[in-house]
Amino acid sequence: MDVGALETTILDIEREALGALEQVADRAALEEWRVRYLGKKSPLSQVMRQLGSVAAEERPRVGEAVNRCRDRLQTAWETAKEALSERLLNERLASERVDVTLPGRRRERGALHPLVRVMQEVEDIFLGMGFTIAEGPEVETDEYNFEKLNLPKDHPARDMQDTFYLTDALLLRTHTSPMQVRTMEAMRPRVPVKVIVPGRVYRRDEDDATHSHAFNQIEGLVVDEGIRMSDLKGVLEQFARAMFGPDQAVRLRPSFFPFTEPSAEVDVRCINCGGAGCRVCKDTGWIEILGAGMVHPHVLDWAGYDHRRYSGFAFGMGVERIAMLKYGIEDIRHLYQNDLRLLRQFARPV
Ligand code: DAH
């Protein structure tokens, strides 16, 4: 075998291999290259296999040439491998680059619906006065919605609270007052009973600017020995000041509810004009915000609290009405239409 030809072959192999290595662009190609030029079937290995046919004294020379070539290819491969890793890393870093000077993407924040907000505010105020919060069923029995509240079947006061009936005995509650009875029945004979009840109620009313067939009320009930009308007034005054401002005053006007005796309609100073008289208060300077009274002896007795020993007061307010007054909303329907132009005004600043 011609040693000179073999040496030329080795140099050709090296040139070809190094040339091919320059074309390698990814890890798979690099591995292919390694198998091809440094593996068992590489051209270099084939040269080695021909070594037997080389004259013995020439073998070391050819062997060394092969080894030098393999070393250089090995080194070239390692260098290429490192360069490739670095390049891939740089590409990744470039693609994941973050510009910390860009303005952040703002997340849109939801807001509490004004009704929810008012309810939470009212709840907070009464929690602060030692009340607990209860909730009751919206599908109510005639018995609890009317009978046990001293509104028997033929009572004319029922006309004001027509509702949706599921059966003769089951209806959508017209007020949160049935929870007065349910709470007392659950509590008896313990005192004090001191609870507020927020919740949805229903009436068979035509929807207009001030009426809705479904709306929200918050009921209040206090029962103990020696509860007087002045306690009612004090609690409501406290509430009015916390809700509408420290200078608020409340006014009780005689009224009628079958489940309270005596009964009152309760006004606060007009939130719009402060009492001077305006369109909102129809020039009276006062705005009605709730109905109230001393719990009727029948209602107490039927619920298990002997009226000769216990007395109590109760009140019920419309949440929509309070929200409308507080936020100057003129049509109750605005509260149900999910118009973002209204709701956005209640988003708290971020
Ligand atoms: N339940 C009454 C209504 O919906 C409001 C009411 C009046 C509740 C007097 C009371 C009360 O607790 O004492 O019209």
PDB file of N, CA, C and O and ligand atoms in Angstrom, residues 149 160-161 174-178 180 201 203 215 217-221 232 256-257 259-260 262-264 290-295 313-317, ligand 1:
ATOM      1  N   LEU A 149     -97.482  36.386  60.746  1.00  0.00           N
ATOM      2  CA  LEU A 149     -97.201  37.819  60.891  1.00  0.00           C
ATOM      3  C   LEU A 149     -98.507  38.600  61.060  1.00  0.00           C
ATOM      4  O   LEU A 149     -98.574  39.801  60.789  1.00  0.00           O
ATOM      5  N   MET A 160    -101.618  44.668  49.292  1.00  0.00           N
ATOM      6  CA  MET A 160    -100.433  45.441  48.945  1.00  0.00           C
ATOM      7  C   MET A 160     -99.238  44.553  48.631  1.00  0.00           C
ATOM      8  O   MET A 160     -98.220  45.018  48.151  1.00  0.00           O
ATOM      9  N   GLN A 161     -99.361  43.283  48.984  1.00  0.00           N
ATOM     10  CA  GLN A 161     -98.227  42.387  48.785  1.00  0.00           C
ATOM     11  C   GLN A 161     -98.630  41.144  48.006  1.00  0.00           C
ATOM     12  O   GLN A 161     -98.395  40.024  48.428  1.00  0.00           O
ATOM     13  N   THR A 174     -92.786  37.993  50.046  1.00  0.00           N
ATOM     14  CA  THR A 174     -92.997  39.391  49.658  1.00  0.00           C
ATOM     15  C   THR A 174     -92.152  40.337  50.489  1.00  0.00           C
ATOM     16  O   THR A 174     -92.061  41.519  50.194  1.00  0.00           O
ATOM     17  N   HIS A 175     -91.586  39.816  51.562  1.00  0.00           N
ATOM     18  CA  HIS A 175     -90.733  40.629  52.429  1.00  0.00           C
ATOM     19  C   HIS A 175     -89.829  39.691  53.239  1.00  0.00           C
ATOM     20  O   HIS A 175     -89.997  38.466  53.183  1.00  0.00           O
ATOM     21  N   THR A 176     -88.859  40.273  53.920  1.00  0.00           N
ATOM     22  CA  THR A 176     -87.970  39.453  54.748  1.00  0.00           C
ATOM     23  C   THR A 176     -88.549  39.230  56.148  1.00  0.00           C
ATOM     24  O   THR A 176     -87.960  38.521  56.959  1.00  0.00           O
ATOM     25  N   SER A 177     -89.717  39.807  56.416  1.00  0.00           N
ATOM     26  CA  SER A 177     -90.311  39.696  57.749  1.00  0.00           C
ATOM     27  C   SER A 177     -90.576  38.262  58.220  1.00  0.00           C
ATOM     28  O   SER A 177     -90.513  38.007  59.434  1.00  0.00           O
ATOM     29  N   PRO A 178     -90.886  37.298  57.321  1.00  0.00           N
ATOM     30  CA  PRO A 178     -91.068  35.930  57.836  1.00  0.00           C
ATOM     31  C   PRO A 178     -89.872  35.436  58.640  1.00  0.00           C
ATOM     32  O   PRO A 178     -90.019  34.584  59.524  1.00  0.00           O
ATOM     33  N   GLN A 180     -88.405  37.041  60.852  1.00  0.00           N
ATOM     34  CA  GLN A 180     -88.623  37.387  62.272  1.00  0.00           C
ATOM     35  C   GLN A 180     -89.104  36.144  63.004  1.00  0.00           C
ATOM     36  O   GLN A 180     -88.587  35.769  64.060  1.00  0.00           O
ATOM     37  N   VAL A 201     -86.661  39.679  47.763  1.00  0.00           N
ATOM     38  CA  VAL A 201     -88.107  39.512  47.943  1.00  0.00           C
ATOM     39  C   VAL A 201     -88.820  39.803  46.624  1.00  0.00           C
ATOM     40  O   VAL A 201     -88.222  40.351  45.700  1.00  0.00           O
ATOM     41  N   ARG A 203     -92.646  40.827  44.461  1.00  0.00           N
ATOM     42  CA  ARG A 203     -94.013  41.356  44.466  1.00  0.00           C
ATOM     43  C   ARG A 203     -94.573  41.255  43.060  1.00  0.00           C
ATOM     44  O   ARG A 203     -93.840  41.390  42.085  1.00  0.00           O
ATOM     45  N   PHE A 215     -86.740  42.525  44.392  1.00  0.00           N
ATOM     46  CA  PHE A 215     -85.836  43.526  44.956  1.00  0.00           C
ATOM     47  C   PHE A 215     -85.272  43.003  46.278  1.00  0.00           C
ATOM     48  O   PHE A 215     -85.464  41.826  46.600  1.00  0.00           O
ATOM     49  N   GLN A 217     -84.404  43.435  50.522  1.00  0.00           N
ATOM     50  CA  GLN A 217     -84.722  44.088  51.792  1.00  0.00           C
ATOM     51  C   GLN A 217     -83.703  43.677  52.847  1.00  0.00           C
ATOM     52  O   GLN A 217     -83.013  42.671  52.700  1.00  0.00           O
ATOM     53  N   ILE A 218     -83.656  44.484  53.892  1.00  0.00           N
ATOM     54  CA  ILE A 218     -82.928  44.053  55.082  1.00  0.00           C
ATOM     55  C   ILE A 218     -83.873  44.216  56.266  1.00  0.00           C
ATOM     56  O   ILE A 218     -84.384  45.301  56.530  1.00  0.00           O
ATOM     57  N   GLU A 219     -84.121  43.096  56.918  1.00  0.00           N
ATOM     58  CA  GLU A 219     -85.015  43.068  58.064  1.00  0.00           C
ATOM     59  C   GLU A 219     -84.179  43.179  59.328  1.00  0.00           C
ATOM     60  O   GLU A 219     -83.027  42.736  59.353  1.00  0.00           O
ATOM     61  N   GLY A 220     -84.755  43.772  60.365  1.00  0.00           N
ATOM     62  CA  GLY A 220     -84.072  43.796  61.656  1.00  0.00           C
ATOM     63  C   GLY A 220     -85.037  43.373  62.741  1.00  0.00           C
ATOM     64  O   GLY A 220     -86.234  43.650  62.658  1.00  0.00           O
ATOM     65  N   LEU A 221     -84.512  42.677  63.734  1.00  0.00           N
ATOM     66  CA  LEU A 221     -85.374  42.242  64.845  1.00  0.00           C
ATOM     67  C   LEU A 221     -84.579  42.214  66.137  1.00  0.00           C
ATOM     68  O   LEU A 221     -83.468  41.675  66.186  1.00  0.00           O
ATOM     69  N   LEU A 232     -85.709  51.335  69.624  1.00  0.00           N
ATOM     70  CA  LEU A 232     -85.837  51.320  68.165  1.00  0.00           C
ATOM     71  C   LEU A 232     -85.306  52.619  67.577  1.00  0.00           C
ATOM     72  O   LEU A 232     -84.486  52.627  66.657  1.00  0.00           O
ATOM     73  N   PHE A 256     -99.097  51.867  59.802  1.00  0.00           N
ATOM     74  CA  PHE A 256     -99.716  50.586  60.155  1.00  0.00           C
ATOM     75  C   PHE A 256     -99.036  49.427  59.448  1.00  0.00           C
ATOM     76  O   PHE A 256     -98.819  49.451  58.231  1.00  0.00           O
ATOM     77  N   PHE A 257     -98.655  48.439  60.221  1.00  0.00           N
ATOM     78  CA  PHE A 257     -98.287  47.124  59.701  1.00  0.00           C
ATOM     79  C   PHE A 257     -98.954  46.103  60.616  1.00  0.00           C
ATOM     80  O   PHE A 257     -98.970  46.304  61.834  1.00  0.00           O
ATOM     81  N   PHE A 259     -98.030  43.341  61.677  1.00  0.00           N
ATOM     82  CA  PHE A 259     -97.138  42.594  62.577  1.00  0.00           C
ATOM     83  C   PHE A 259     -96.418  43.474  63.576  1.00  0.00           C
ATOM     84  O   PHE A 259     -95.552  43.005  64.323  1.00  0.00           O
ATOM     85  N   THR A 260     -96.725  44.779  63.581  1.00  0.00           N
ATOM     86  CA  THR A 260     -96.153  45.655  64.608  1.00  0.00           C
ATOM     87  C   THR A 260     -97.259  46.516  65.207  1.00  0.00           C
ATOM     88  O   THR A 260     -98.237  46.868  64.547  1.00  0.00           O
ATOM     89  N   PRO A 262     -97.157  49.683  68.344  1.00  0.00           N
ATOM     90  CA  PRO A 262     -97.449  50.594  67.232  1.00  0.00           C
ATOM     91  C   PRO A 262     -96.455  50.440  66.086  1.00  0.00           C
ATOM     92  O   PRO A 262     -95.406  49.860  66.242  1.00  0.00           O
ATOM     93  N   SER A 263     -96.855  51.001  64.940  1.00  0.00           N
ATOM     94  CA  SER A 263     -96.014  50.944  63.745  1.00  0.00           C
ATOM     95  C   SER A 263     -95.604  52.351  63.340  1.00  0.00           C
ATOM     96  O   SER A 263     -96.291  53.324  63.662  1.00  0.00           O
ATOM     97  N   ALA A 264     -94.481  52.412  62.630  1.00  0.00           N
ATOM     98  CA  ALA A 264     -94.007  53.731  62.204  1.00  0.00           C
ATOM     99  C   ALA A 264     -93.376  53.634  60.833  1.00  0.00           C
ATOM    100  O   ALA A 264     -92.853  52.594  60.441  1.00  0.00           O
ATOM    101  N   LEU A 290     -87.608  53.388  55.732  1.00  0.00           N
ATOM    102  CA  LEU A 290     -88.000  52.046  56.183  1.00  0.00           C
ATOM    103  C   LEU A 290     -89.286  52.051  56.991  1.00  0.00           C
ATOM    104  O   LEU A 290     -89.777  53.106  57.405  1.00  0.00           O
ATOM    105  N   GLY A 291     -89.821  50.842  57.185  1.00  0.00           N
ATOM    106  CA  GLY A 291     -90.963  50.647  58.051  1.00  0.00           C
ATOM    107  C   GLY A 291     -90.490  49.962  59.322  1.00  0.00           C
ATOM    108  O   GLY A 291     -89.540  49.179  59.297  1.00  0.00           O
ATOM    109  N   ALA A 292     -91.166  50.245  60.431  1.00  0.00           N
ATOM    110  CA  ALA A 292     -90.700  49.687  61.700  1.00  0.00           C
ATOM    111  C   ALA A 292     -91.836  49.661  62.708  1.00  0.00           C
ATOM    112  O   ALA A 292     -92.941  50.129  62.440  1.00  0.00           O
ATOM    113  N   GLY A 293     -91.536  49.119  63.871  1.00  0.00           N
ATOM    114  CA  GLY A 293     -92.538  49.132  64.930  1.00  0.00           C
ATOM    115  C   GLY A 293     -92.176  48.180  66.046  1.00  0.00           C
ATOM    116  O   GLY A 293     -91.137  47.522  66.009  1.00  0.00           O
ATOM    117  N   MET A 294     -93.055  48.144  67.046  1.00  0.00           N
ATOM    118  CA  MET A 294     -92.884  47.191  68.145  1.00  0.00           C
ATOM    119  C   MET A 294     -93.576  45.888  67.738  1.00  0.00           C
ATOM    120  O   MET A 294     -94.721  45.901  67.284  1.00  0.00           O
ATOM    121  N   VAL A 295     -92.863  44.791  67.895  1.00  0.00           N
ATOM    122  CA  VAL A 295     -93.387  43.504  67.430  1.00  0.00           C
ATOM    123  C   VAL A 295     -94.757  43.246  68.076  1.00  0.00           C
ATOM    124  O   VAL A 295     -94.930  43.378  69.296  1.00  0.00           O
ATOM    125  N   PHE A 313     -88.583  45.110  68.927  1.00  0.00           N
ATOM    126  CA  PHE A 313     -88.873  45.988  67.791  1.00  0.00           C
ATOM    127  C   PHE A 313     -88.367  45.346  66.516  1.00  0.00           C
ATOM    128  O   PHE A 313     -87.507  44.449  66.555  1.00  0.00           O
ATOM    129  N   ALA A 314     -88.926  45.790  65.414  1.00  0.00           N
ATOM    130  CA  ALA A 314     -88.528  45.248  64.116  1.00  0.00           C
ATOM    131  C   ALA A 314     -88.530  46.376  63.111  1.00  0.00           C
ATOM    132  O   ALA A 314     -89.169  47.420  63.304  1.00  0.00           O
ATOM    133  N   PHE A 315     -87.775  46.187  62.058  1.00  0.00           N
ATOM    134  CA  PHE A 315     -87.785  47.161  60.972  1.00  0.00           C
ATOM    135  C   PHE A 315     -87.445  46.458  59.672  1.00  0.00           C
ATOM    136  O   PHE A 315     -86.884  45.355  59.683  1.00  0.00           O
ATOM    137  N   GLY A 316     -87.838  47.074  58.575  1.00  0.00           N
ATOM    138  CA  GLY A 316     -87.507  46.500  57.274  1.00  0.00           C
ATOM    139  C   GLY A 316     -87.223  47.619  56.297  1.00  0.00           C
ATOM    140  O   GLY A 316     -87.993  48.574  56.195  1.00  0.00           O
ATOM    141  N   MET A 317     -86.074  47.526  55.612  1.00  0.00           N
ATOM    142  CA  MET A 317     -85.736  48.588  54.659  1.00  0.00           C
ATOM    143  C   MET A 317     -85.505  48.012  53.270  1.00  0.00           C
ATOM    144  O   MET A 317     -85.106  46.861  53.114  1.00  0.00           O
TER     145      MET A 317
HETATM  146  N1  DAH B   1     -92.217  43.972  55.749  1.00  0.00           N
HETATM  147  C1  DAH B   1     -92.594  45.334  55.464  1.00  0.00           C
HETATM  148  C2  DAH B   1     -92.748  45.544  53.971  1.00  0.00           C
HETATM  149  O1  DAH B   1     -92.150  44.836  53.234  1.00  0.00           O
HETATM  150  C3  DAH B   1     -91.593  46.290  56.009  1.00  0.00           C
HETATM  151  C4  DAH B   1     -91.590  46.280  57.490  1.00  0.00           C
HETATM  152  C5  DAH B   1     -92.398  47.142  58.212  1.00  0.00           C
HETATM  153  C6  DAH B   1     -90.794  45.417  58.194  1.00  0.00           C
HETATM  154  C7  DAH B   1     -92.393  47.146  59.583  1.00  0.00           C
HETATM  155  C8  DAH B   1     -90.773  45.416  59.570  1.00  0.00           C
HETATM  156  C9  DAH B   1     -91.599  46.304  60.257  1.00  0.00           C
HETATM  157  O2  DAH B   1     -90.022  44.597  60.296  1.00  0.00           O
HETATM  158  O3  DAH B   1     -91.583  46.305  61.605  1.00  0.00           O
HETATM  159  O4  DAH B   1     -93.432  46.439  53.572  1.00  0.00           O
END
